[in-house]
PDB file of C-alpha atoms and ligand atoms in Angstrom:
ATOM      1  CA  MET T  67      22.728  -6.243  -6.171  1.00  0.00           C
ATOM      2  CA  ALA T  68      23.427  -7.657  -2.687  1.00  0.00           C
ATOM      3  CA  GLN T  69      26.093  -5.007  -2.177  1.00  0.00           C
ATOM      4  CA  ASP T  70      23.774  -2.268  -3.437  1.00  0.00           C
ATOM      5  CA  ASP T  71      21.188  -3.421  -0.966  1.00  0.00           C
ATOM      6  CA  ASP T  72      23.677  -3.055   1.919  1.00  0.00           C
ATOM      7  CA  THR T  73      24.262   0.608   1.151  1.00  0.00           C
ATOM      8  CA  TYR T  74      20.548   1.201   1.581  1.00  0.00           C
ATOM      9  CA  ALA T  75      20.106  -0.834   4.764  1.00  0.00           C
ATOM     10  CA  GLN T  76      21.275   1.985   7.044  1.00  0.00           C
ATOM     11  CA  ALA T  77      19.004   4.510   5.317  1.00  0.00           C
ATOM     12  CA  ARG T  78      16.107   2.134   5.863  1.00  0.00           C
ATOM     13  CA  ILE T  79      16.789   1.711   9.585  1.00  0.00           C
ATOM     14  CA  GLU T  80      16.887   5.494   9.959  1.00  0.00           C
ATOM     15  CA  MET T  81      13.722   5.883   7.873  1.00  0.00           C
ATOM     16  CA  VAL T  82      11.848   3.602  10.267  1.00  0.00           C
ATOM     17  CA  ARG T  83      13.188   5.253  13.409  1.00  0.00           C
ATOM     18  CA  GLU T  84      12.848   8.893  12.377  1.00  0.00           C
ATOM     19  CA  GLN T  85       9.849   8.955  10.057  1.00  0.00           C
ATOM     20  CA  ILE T  86       7.722   6.085  11.309  1.00  0.00           C
ATOM     21  CA  GLU T  87       8.350   5.114  14.956  1.00  0.00           C
ATOM     22  CA  HIS T  88       8.835   8.774  15.815  1.00  0.00           C
ATOM     23  CA  ARG T  89       5.336   9.535  14.494  1.00  0.00           C
ATOM     24  CA  GLY T  90       3.765   6.818  16.604  1.00  0.00           C
ATOM     25  CA  VAL T  91       3.560   3.635  14.531  1.00  0.00           C
ATOM     26  CA  ARG T  92       4.035   0.806  17.047  1.00  0.00           C
ATOM     27  CA  ASP T  93       3.027  -2.559  15.501  1.00  0.00           C
ATOM     28  CA  PRO T  94       6.285  -4.592  15.568  1.00  0.00           C
ATOM     29  CA  ALA T  95       5.282  -6.600  12.481  1.00  0.00           C
ATOM     30  CA  VAL T  96       4.755  -3.381  10.514  1.00  0.00           C
ATOM     31  CA  LEU T  97       8.042  -1.856  11.704  1.00  0.00           C
ATOM     32  CA  ASP T  98       9.897  -5.072  10.805  1.00  0.00           C
ATOM     33  CA  ALA T  99       8.298  -5.156   7.362  1.00  0.00           C
ATOM     34  CA  MET T 100       9.284  -1.525   6.745  1.00  0.00           C
ATOM     35  CA  ARG T 101      12.861  -2.387   7.778  1.00  0.00           C
ATOM     36  CA  ARG T 102      12.968  -5.354   5.404  1.00  0.00           C
ATOM     37  CA  VAL T 103      11.370  -4.203   2.134  1.00  0.00           C
ATOM     38  CA  PRO T 104      14.032  -2.746  -0.210  1.00  0.00           C
ATOM     39  CA  ARG T 105      12.134   0.445  -1.123  1.00  0.00           C
ATOM     40  CA  HIS T 106      14.896   1.495  -3.572  1.00  0.00           C
ATOM     41  CA  ARG T 107      13.953  -1.455  -5.781  1.00  0.00           C
ATOM     42  CA  PHE T 108      10.473  -0.001  -6.234  1.00  0.00           C
ATOM     43  CA  VAL T 109      11.453   3.532  -7.323  1.00  0.00           C
ATOM     44  CA  PRO T 110      12.604   4.591 -10.799  1.00  0.00           C
ATOM     45  CA  GLU T 111      16.362   4.866 -11.429  1.00  0.00           C
ATOM     46  CA  ALA T 112      16.175   8.680 -11.436  1.00  0.00           C
ATOM     47  CA  GLU T 113      14.742   8.696  -7.884  1.00  0.00           C
ATOM     48  CA  LEU T 114      17.157   6.172  -6.368  1.00  0.00           C
ATOM     49  CA  ARG T 115      18.961   8.623  -4.132  1.00  0.00           C
ATOM     50  CA  HIS T 116      15.619   9.796  -2.725  1.00  0.00           C
ATOM     51  CA  ALA T 117      14.287   6.296  -2.105  1.00  0.00           C
ATOM     52  CA  TYR T 118      14.311   6.593   1.715  1.00  0.00           C
ATOM     53  CA  ARG T 119      13.267  10.237   1.974  1.00  0.00           C
ATOM     54  CA  ASP T 120      10.217  11.372   3.916  1.00  0.00           C
ATOM     55  CA  THR T 121       8.158  12.053   0.795  1.00  0.00           C
ATOM     56  CA  PRO T 122       6.142  10.516  -2.030  1.00  0.00           C
ATOM     57  CA  LEU T 123       8.081  10.103  -5.313  1.00  0.00           C
ATOM     58  CA  PRO T 124       7.053  10.046  -8.982  1.00  0.00           C
ATOM     59  CA  ILE T 125       6.904   6.546 -10.513  1.00  0.00           C
ATOM     60  CA  GLY T 126       5.801   7.445 -14.056  1.00  0.00           C
ATOM     61  CA  ALA T 127       2.383   7.698 -15.731  1.00  0.00           C
ATOM     62  CA  GLY T 128       1.657  10.697 -13.451  1.00  0.00           C
ATOM     63  CA  GLN T 129       1.481   8.399 -10.384  1.00  0.00           C
ATOM     64  CA  THR T 130       3.434   8.287  -7.115  1.00  0.00           C
ATOM     65  CA  ILE T 131       4.824   5.850  -4.570  1.00  0.00           C
ATOM     66  CA  SER T 132       3.427   6.998  -1.211  1.00  0.00           C
ATOM     67  CA  GLN T 133       5.460   8.552   1.587  1.00  0.00           C
ATOM     68  CA  PRO T 134       6.924   5.740   3.779  1.00  0.00           C
ATOM     69  CA  TYR T 135       5.027   6.937   6.876  1.00  0.00           C
ATOM     70  CA  ILE T 136       1.674   6.765   5.081  1.00  0.00           C
ATOM     71  CA  VAL T 137       2.422   3.192   3.930  1.00  0.00           C
ATOM     72  CA  ALA T 138       3.285   2.221   7.521  1.00  0.00           C
ATOM     73  CA  LEU T 139       0.231   3.986   8.971  1.00  0.00           C
ATOM     74  CA  MET T 140      -2.207   2.376   6.514  1.00  0.00           C
ATOM     75  CA  THR T 141      -0.641  -1.038   7.117  1.00  0.00           C
ATOM     76  CA  GLU T 142      -0.898  -0.641  10.897  1.00  0.00           C
ATOM     77  CA  LEU T 143      -4.527   0.548  10.722  1.00  0.00           C
ATOM     78  CA  VAL T 144      -5.746  -2.689   9.089  1.00  0.00           C
ATOM     79  CA  ARG T 145      -3.969  -4.833  11.755  1.00  0.00           C
ATOM     80  CA  PRO T 146      -2.506  -7.446   9.376  1.00  0.00           C
ATOM     81  CA  LYS T 147      -2.059 -11.042  10.577  1.00  0.00           C
ATOM     82  CA  ALA T 148       0.022 -13.905   9.145  1.00  0.00           C
ATOM     83  CA  SER T 149      -3.021 -15.867   7.971  1.00  0.00           C
ATOM     84  CA  ASP T 150      -4.666 -12.921   6.175  1.00  0.00           C
ATOM     85  CA  ARG T 151      -5.491 -12.590   2.497  1.00  0.00           C
ATOM     86  CA  ALA T 152      -5.247  -8.980   1.407  1.00  0.00           C
ATOM     87  CA  LEU T 153      -6.495  -6.939  -1.533  1.00  0.00           C
ATOM     88  CA  GLU T 154      -4.742  -3.772  -2.636  1.00  0.00           C
ATOM     89  CA  VAL T 155      -6.318  -1.401  -5.163  1.00  0.00           C
ATOM     90  CA  GLY T 156      -3.630   0.744  -6.846  1.00  0.00           C
ATOM     91  CA  THR T 157      -0.435  -1.341  -7.091  1.00  0.00           C
ATOM     92  CA  GLY T 158       1.633   1.610  -8.362  1.00  0.00           C
ATOM     93  CA  SER T 159       5.270   0.689  -7.706  1.00  0.00           C
ATOM     94  CA  GLY T 160       4.420  -2.519  -5.824  1.00  0.00           C
ATOM     95  CA  TYR T 161       5.968  -1.191  -2.599  1.00  0.00           C
ATOM     96  CA  GLN T 162       2.828  -1.256  -0.426  1.00  0.00           C
ATOM     97  CA  ALA T 163       2.090  -4.749  -1.740  1.00  0.00           C
ATOM     98  CA  ALA T 164       5.585  -5.856  -0.681  1.00  0.00           C
ATOM     99  CA  VAL T 165       5.113  -4.403   2.824  1.00  0.00           C
ATOM    100  CA  LEU T 166       1.831  -6.310   3.187  1.00  0.00           C
ATOM    101  CA  ALA T 167       3.409  -9.457   1.705  1.00  0.00           C
ATOM    102  CA  GLU T 168       6.030  -9.434   4.477  1.00  0.00           C
ATOM    103  CA  ILE T 169       3.224  -9.916   7.004  1.00  0.00           C
ATOM    104  CA  VAL T 170       0.209 -11.652   5.446  1.00  0.00           C
ATOM    105  CA  ALA T 171      -0.262 -14.954   3.606  1.00  0.00           C
ATOM    106  CA  HIS T 172      -1.179 -13.558   0.178  1.00  0.00           C
ATOM    107  CA  VAL T 173      -1.664 -10.171  -1.477  1.00  0.00           C
ATOM    108  CA  TYR T 174      -3.878  -9.625  -4.524  1.00  0.00           C
ATOM    109  CA  THR T 175      -3.188  -6.239  -6.086  1.00  0.00           C
ATOM    110  CA  ILE T 176      -4.796  -4.419  -9.021  1.00  0.00           C
ATOM    111  CA  GLU T 177      -3.322  -1.588 -11.086  1.00  0.00           C
ATOM    112  CA  LEU T 178      -5.130   0.359 -13.801  1.00  0.00           C
ATOM    113  CA  GLU T 179      -1.972   1.408 -15.723  1.00  0.00           C
ATOM    114  CA  PRO T 180      -0.598  -1.650 -17.585  1.00  0.00           C
ATOM    115  CA  THR T 181       2.993  -0.300 -17.680  1.00  0.00           C
ATOM    116  CA  LEU T 182       3.001   0.203 -13.914  1.00  0.00           C
ATOM    117  CA  ALA T 183       1.432  -3.213 -13.305  1.00  0.00           C
ATOM    118  CA  GLN T 184       4.177  -4.847 -15.369  1.00  0.00           C
ATOM    119  CA  ARG T 185       6.967  -2.950 -13.674  1.00  0.00           C
ATOM    120  CA  ALA T 186       5.571  -3.675 -10.198  1.00  0.00           C
ATOM    121  CA  GLN T 187       5.223  -7.353 -11.008  1.00  0.00           C
ATOM    122  CA  ALA T 188       8.867  -7.502 -12.145  1.00  0.00           C
ATOM    123  CA  ALA T 189      10.118  -5.606  -9.069  1.00  0.00           C
ATOM    124  CA  LEU T 190       8.128  -7.872  -6.714  1.00  0.00           C
ATOM    125  CA  GLN T 191       9.428 -10.989  -8.427  1.00  0.00           C
ATOM    126  CA  GLU T 192      13.046  -9.817  -8.408  1.00  0.00           C
ATOM    127  CA  ALA T 193      12.773  -8.966  -4.717  1.00  0.00           C
ATOM    128  CA  GLY T 194      11.475 -12.503  -4.053  1.00  0.00           C
ATOM    129  CA  TYR T 195       7.826 -11.809  -3.175  1.00  0.00           C
ATOM    130  CA  ASP T 196       6.119 -14.936  -4.468  1.00  0.00           C
ATOM    131  CA  ASN T 197       2.956 -14.383  -2.414  1.00  0.00           C
ATOM    132  CA  VAL T 198       1.741 -11.407  -4.454  1.00  0.00           C
ATOM    133  CA  THR T 199      -0.557 -11.641  -7.491  1.00  0.00           C
ATOM    134  CA  VAL T 200      -0.657  -8.530  -9.692  1.00  0.00           C
ATOM    135  CA  ARG T 201      -3.502  -7.844 -12.106  1.00  0.00           C
ATOM    136  CA  SER T 202      -3.735  -5.061 -14.644  1.00  0.00           C
ATOM    137  CA  GLY T 203      -7.247  -3.588 -14.611  1.00  0.00           C
ATOM    138  CA  ASP T 204      -9.811  -1.437 -12.814  1.00  0.00           C
ATOM    139  CA  GLY T 205      -9.936  -2.185  -9.086  1.00  0.00           C
ATOM    140  CA  TYR T 206     -13.100  -0.157  -8.438  1.00  0.00           C
ATOM    141  CA  ALA T 207     -15.125  -3.365  -8.334  1.00  0.00           C
ATOM    142  CA  GLY T 208     -12.494  -5.246  -6.315  1.00  0.00           C
ATOM    143  CA  TRP T 209     -11.477  -8.775  -7.314  1.00  0.00           C
ATOM    144  CA  PRO T 210     -14.571 -10.951  -6.801  1.00  0.00           C
ATOM    145  CA  GLU T 211     -12.808 -14.203  -7.843  1.00  0.00           C
ATOM    146  CA  HIS T 212     -10.566 -14.022  -4.763  1.00  0.00           C
ATOM    147  CA  ALA T 213     -13.017 -12.395  -2.317  1.00  0.00           C
ATOM    148  CA  PRO T 214     -13.678 -12.179   0.556  1.00  0.00           C
ATOM    149  CA  PHE T 215     -10.574 -10.484   1.972  1.00  0.00           C
ATOM    150  CA  ASP T 216      -9.420 -10.000   5.576  1.00  0.00           C
ATOM    151  CA  ILE T 217      -7.806  -6.713   4.574  1.00  0.00           C
ATOM    152  CA  ILE T 218      -8.388  -4.184   1.808  1.00  0.00           C
ATOM    153  CA  VAL T 219      -5.937  -1.323   1.231  1.00  0.00           C
ATOM    154  CA  VAL T 220      -6.952   1.302  -1.321  1.00  0.00           C
ATOM    155  CA  THR T 221      -4.090   3.596  -2.351  1.00  0.00           C
ATOM    156  CA  ALA T 222      -5.906   5.909  -4.773  1.00  0.00           C
ATOM    157  CA  ALA T 223      -8.735   8.199  -3.656  1.00  0.00           C
ATOM    158  CA  PRO T 224     -12.366   7.592  -4.651  1.00  0.00           C
ATOM    159  CA  ASP T 225     -14.959  10.291  -3.857  1.00  0.00           C
ATOM    160  CA  HIS T 226     -17.011   7.646  -2.039  1.00  0.00           C
ATOM    161  CA  VAL T 227     -16.166   4.126  -0.854  1.00  0.00           C
ATOM    162  CA  PRO T 228     -17.098   1.618  -3.592  1.00  0.00           C
ATOM    163  CA  GLN T 229     -19.817  -0.707  -2.267  1.00  0.00           C
ATOM    164  CA  ALA T 230     -18.172  -3.679  -4.043  1.00  0.00           C
ATOM    165  CA  LEU T 231     -15.132  -3.289  -1.810  1.00  0.00           C
ATOM    166  CA  ILE T 232     -17.255  -3.228   1.349  1.00  0.00           C
ATOM    167  CA  ASP T 233     -19.045  -6.343   0.092  1.00  0.00           C
ATOM    168  CA  GLN T 234     -15.713  -8.118  -0.476  1.00  0.00           C
ATOM    169  CA  LEU T 235     -14.540  -7.518   3.085  1.00  0.00           C
ATOM    170  CA  LYS T 236     -14.804 -10.529   5.420  1.00  0.00           C
ATOM    171  CA  PRO T 237     -16.739 -10.188   8.663  1.00  0.00           C
ATOM    172  CA  GLY T 238     -14.020  -9.150  11.127  1.00  0.00           C
ATOM    173  CA  GLY T 239     -12.037  -7.555   8.302  1.00  0.00           C
ATOM    174  CA  SER T 240     -10.727  -4.001   7.856  1.00  0.00           C
ATOM    175  CA  MET T 241     -10.303  -1.648   4.924  1.00  0.00           C
ATOM    176  CA  VAL T 242      -8.277   1.546   4.763  1.00  0.00           C
ATOM    177  CA  VAL T 243      -9.137   4.042   2.038  1.00  0.00           C
ATOM    178  CA  PRO T 244      -8.481   7.739   1.310  1.00  0.00           C
ATOM    179  CA  VAL T 245     -11.851   9.322   0.503  1.00  0.00           C
ATOM    180  CA  GLY T 246     -12.487  12.725  -1.033  1.00  0.00           C
ATOM    181  CA  PRO T 247     -12.037  15.025  -4.004  1.00  0.00           C
ATOM    182  CA  THR T 248      -8.845  14.984  -6.065  1.00  0.00           C
ATOM    183  CA  TYR T 249      -5.833  16.463  -4.286  1.00  0.00           C
ATOM    184  CA  ALA T 250      -7.925  18.374  -1.757  1.00  0.00           C
ATOM    185  CA  GLY T 251      -9.223  17.439   1.648  1.00  0.00           C
ATOM    186  CA  GLN T 252      -9.222  13.667   1.425  1.00  0.00           C
ATOM    187  CA  GLU T 253      -9.565  11.827   4.701  1.00  0.00           C
ATOM    188  CA  LEU T 254      -8.111   8.448   5.518  1.00  0.00           C
ATOM    189  CA  GLN T 255     -10.996   6.198   6.559  1.00  0.00           C
ATOM    190  CA  LEU T 256     -10.746   2.900   8.423  1.00  0.00           C
ATOM    191  CA  ILE T 257     -13.778   0.748   7.666  1.00  0.00           C
ATOM    192  CA  GLU T 258     -14.349  -2.263   9.890  1.00  0.00           C
ATOM    193  CA  LYS T 259     -16.855  -5.028   9.327  1.00  0.00           C
ATOM    194  CA  ASP T 260     -18.021  -6.744  12.518  1.00  0.00           C
ATOM    195  CA  ALA T 261     -18.604 -10.475  12.862  1.00  0.00           C
ATOM    196  CA  ASP T 262     -22.338  -9.778  12.350  1.00  0.00           C
ATOM    197  CA  GLY T 263     -21.638  -7.914   9.105  1.00  0.00           C
ATOM    198  CA  SER T 264     -22.275  -4.384  10.421  1.00  0.00           C
ATOM    199  CA  VAL T 265     -19.907  -1.733   9.093  1.00  0.00           C
ATOM    200  CA  HIS T 266     -18.215   1.025  11.119  1.00  0.00           C
ATOM    201  CA  THR T 267     -16.200   3.929   9.748  1.00  0.00           C
ATOM    202  CA  HIS T 268     -13.473   5.808  11.644  1.00  0.00           C
ATOM    203  CA  VAL T 269     -11.920   8.906  10.168  1.00  0.00           C
ATOM    204  CA  HIS T 270      -8.166   9.295  10.621  1.00  0.00           C
ATOM    205  CA  THR T 271      -5.749  11.898   9.310  1.00  0.00           C
ATOM    206  CA  SER T 272      -6.102  14.024   6.169  1.00  0.00           C
ATOM    207  CA  VAL T 273      -4.109  12.765   3.181  1.00  0.00           C
ATOM    208  CA  ARG T 274      -3.374  13.485  -0.490  1.00  0.00           C
ATOM    209  CA  PHE T 275      -3.610  10.600  -2.906  1.00  0.00           C
ATOM    210  CA  VAL T 276      -3.930  10.465  -6.675  1.00  0.00           C
ATOM    211  CA  PRO T 277      -7.564   9.884  -7.714  1.00  0.00           C
ATOM    212  CA  LEU T 278      -9.073   6.429  -8.136  1.00  0.00           C
ATOM    213  CA  ARG T 279      -9.966   6.484 -11.831  1.00  0.00           C
ATOM    214  CA  ARG T 280     -12.471   4.342 -13.667  1.00  0.00           C
ATOM    215  CA  GLY T 281     -11.304   1.815 -16.258  1.00  0.00           C
ATOM    216  CA  ARG T 282     -11.421   2.620 -19.956  1.00  0.00           C
TER     217      ARG T 282
HETATM  218  N1  SAH P 530       0.393   1.625  -3.543  1.00  0.00           N
HETATM  219  C1  SAH P 530       1.288   2.254  -4.496  1.00  0.00           C
HETATM  220  C2  SAH P 530       0.995   3.722  -4.709  1.00  0.00           C
HETATM  221  C3  SAH P 530      -0.153   3.863  -5.582  1.00  0.00           C
HETATM  222  S1  SAH P 530      -0.481   5.373  -6.389  1.00  0.00           S
HETATM  223  C4  SAH P 530       2.725   2.051  -4.133  1.00  0.00           C
HETATM  224  O1  SAH P 530       3.011   1.435  -3.098  1.00  0.00           O
HETATM  225  O2  SAH P 530       3.583   2.480  -4.910  1.00  0.00           O
HETATM  226  C5  SAH P 530      -2.121   4.945  -6.901  1.00  0.00           C
HETATM  227  C6  SAH P 530      -2.178   3.980  -8.029  1.00  0.00           C
HETATM  228  O3  SAH P 530      -3.543   3.659  -8.232  1.00  0.00           O
HETATM  229  C7  SAH P 530      -1.667   4.539  -9.338  1.00  0.00           C
HETATM  230  O4  SAH P 530      -0.645   3.723  -9.831  1.00  0.00           O
HETATM  231  C8  SAH P 530      -2.902   4.506 -10.253  1.00  0.00           C
HETATM  232  O5  SAH P 530      -2.587   4.185 -11.601  1.00  0.00           O
HETATM  233  C9  SAH P 530      -3.746   3.434  -9.604  1.00  0.00           C
HETATM  234  N2  SAH P 530      -5.172   3.489  -9.880  1.00  0.00           N
HETATM  235  C10 SAH P 530      -5.966   4.570 -10.060  1.00  0.00           C
HETATM  236  N3  SAH P 530      -7.231   4.203 -10.269  1.00  0.00           N
HETATM  237  C11 SAH P 530      -7.255   2.837 -10.231  1.00  0.00           C
HETATM  238  C12 SAH P 530      -8.283   1.839 -10.383  1.00  0.00           C
HETATM  239  N4  SAH P 530      -9.561   2.175 -10.622  1.00  0.00           N
HETATM  240  N5  SAH P 530      -7.930   0.552 -10.268  1.00  0.00           N
HETATM  241  C13 SAH P 530      -6.645   0.186 -10.031  1.00  0.00           C
HETATM  242  N6  SAH P 530      -5.640   1.074  -9.886  1.00  0.00           N
HETATM  243  C14 SAH P 530      -5.943   2.378  -9.980  1.00  0.00           C
END
């Protein structure tokens, strides 16, 4: 595996330079994390040769691992710090969780599809991320047992921001979430909670995420 990883290291350096720095991501901690996380370990075997391409990829169960740039952008927007505790809704492959785990103290991540949750957990463990806790379930209501969070990253699109997630954000914390109808006209929103608890929303770029579904 170590040798395999070497063959991908060059592709990863180029991915960061051409797809991510080139588009304006500047946070050194985010760029370092994107250079370190072995993205190829989070894609299915059949997609291995595309692991570092500038595109989302299928991961099974009709879901996708996001385009590398979007992962970097969302991570930069929430301004992660070493002491932070983060919540991710929509574990998918586990890749975004790994990127966060490179920077913050602990990542709690929830995935609705049990098969994906299991696979992500295995990939995270094999890659050595012991500061990530994966749960299989509906993340619409967040993870109250571990709240509040400094950071919340939602990687599936709801048609409105779930109030439970806003409630589980710490004062001073930030959430990034794609909001809008399925596959059409979603906008990436950055939601910041001030020290006094007031909430501010900034709209960033338009994006296309799979829908945030409700648990069965
Ligand atoms: N962050 C992922 C990409 C996620 S794709 C990565 O880095 O690979 C979005 C994921 O959200 C899908 O796997 C989908 O199954 C999951 N999802 C959809 N609705 C959900 C919900 N209510 N709770 C938790 N996960 C959900």
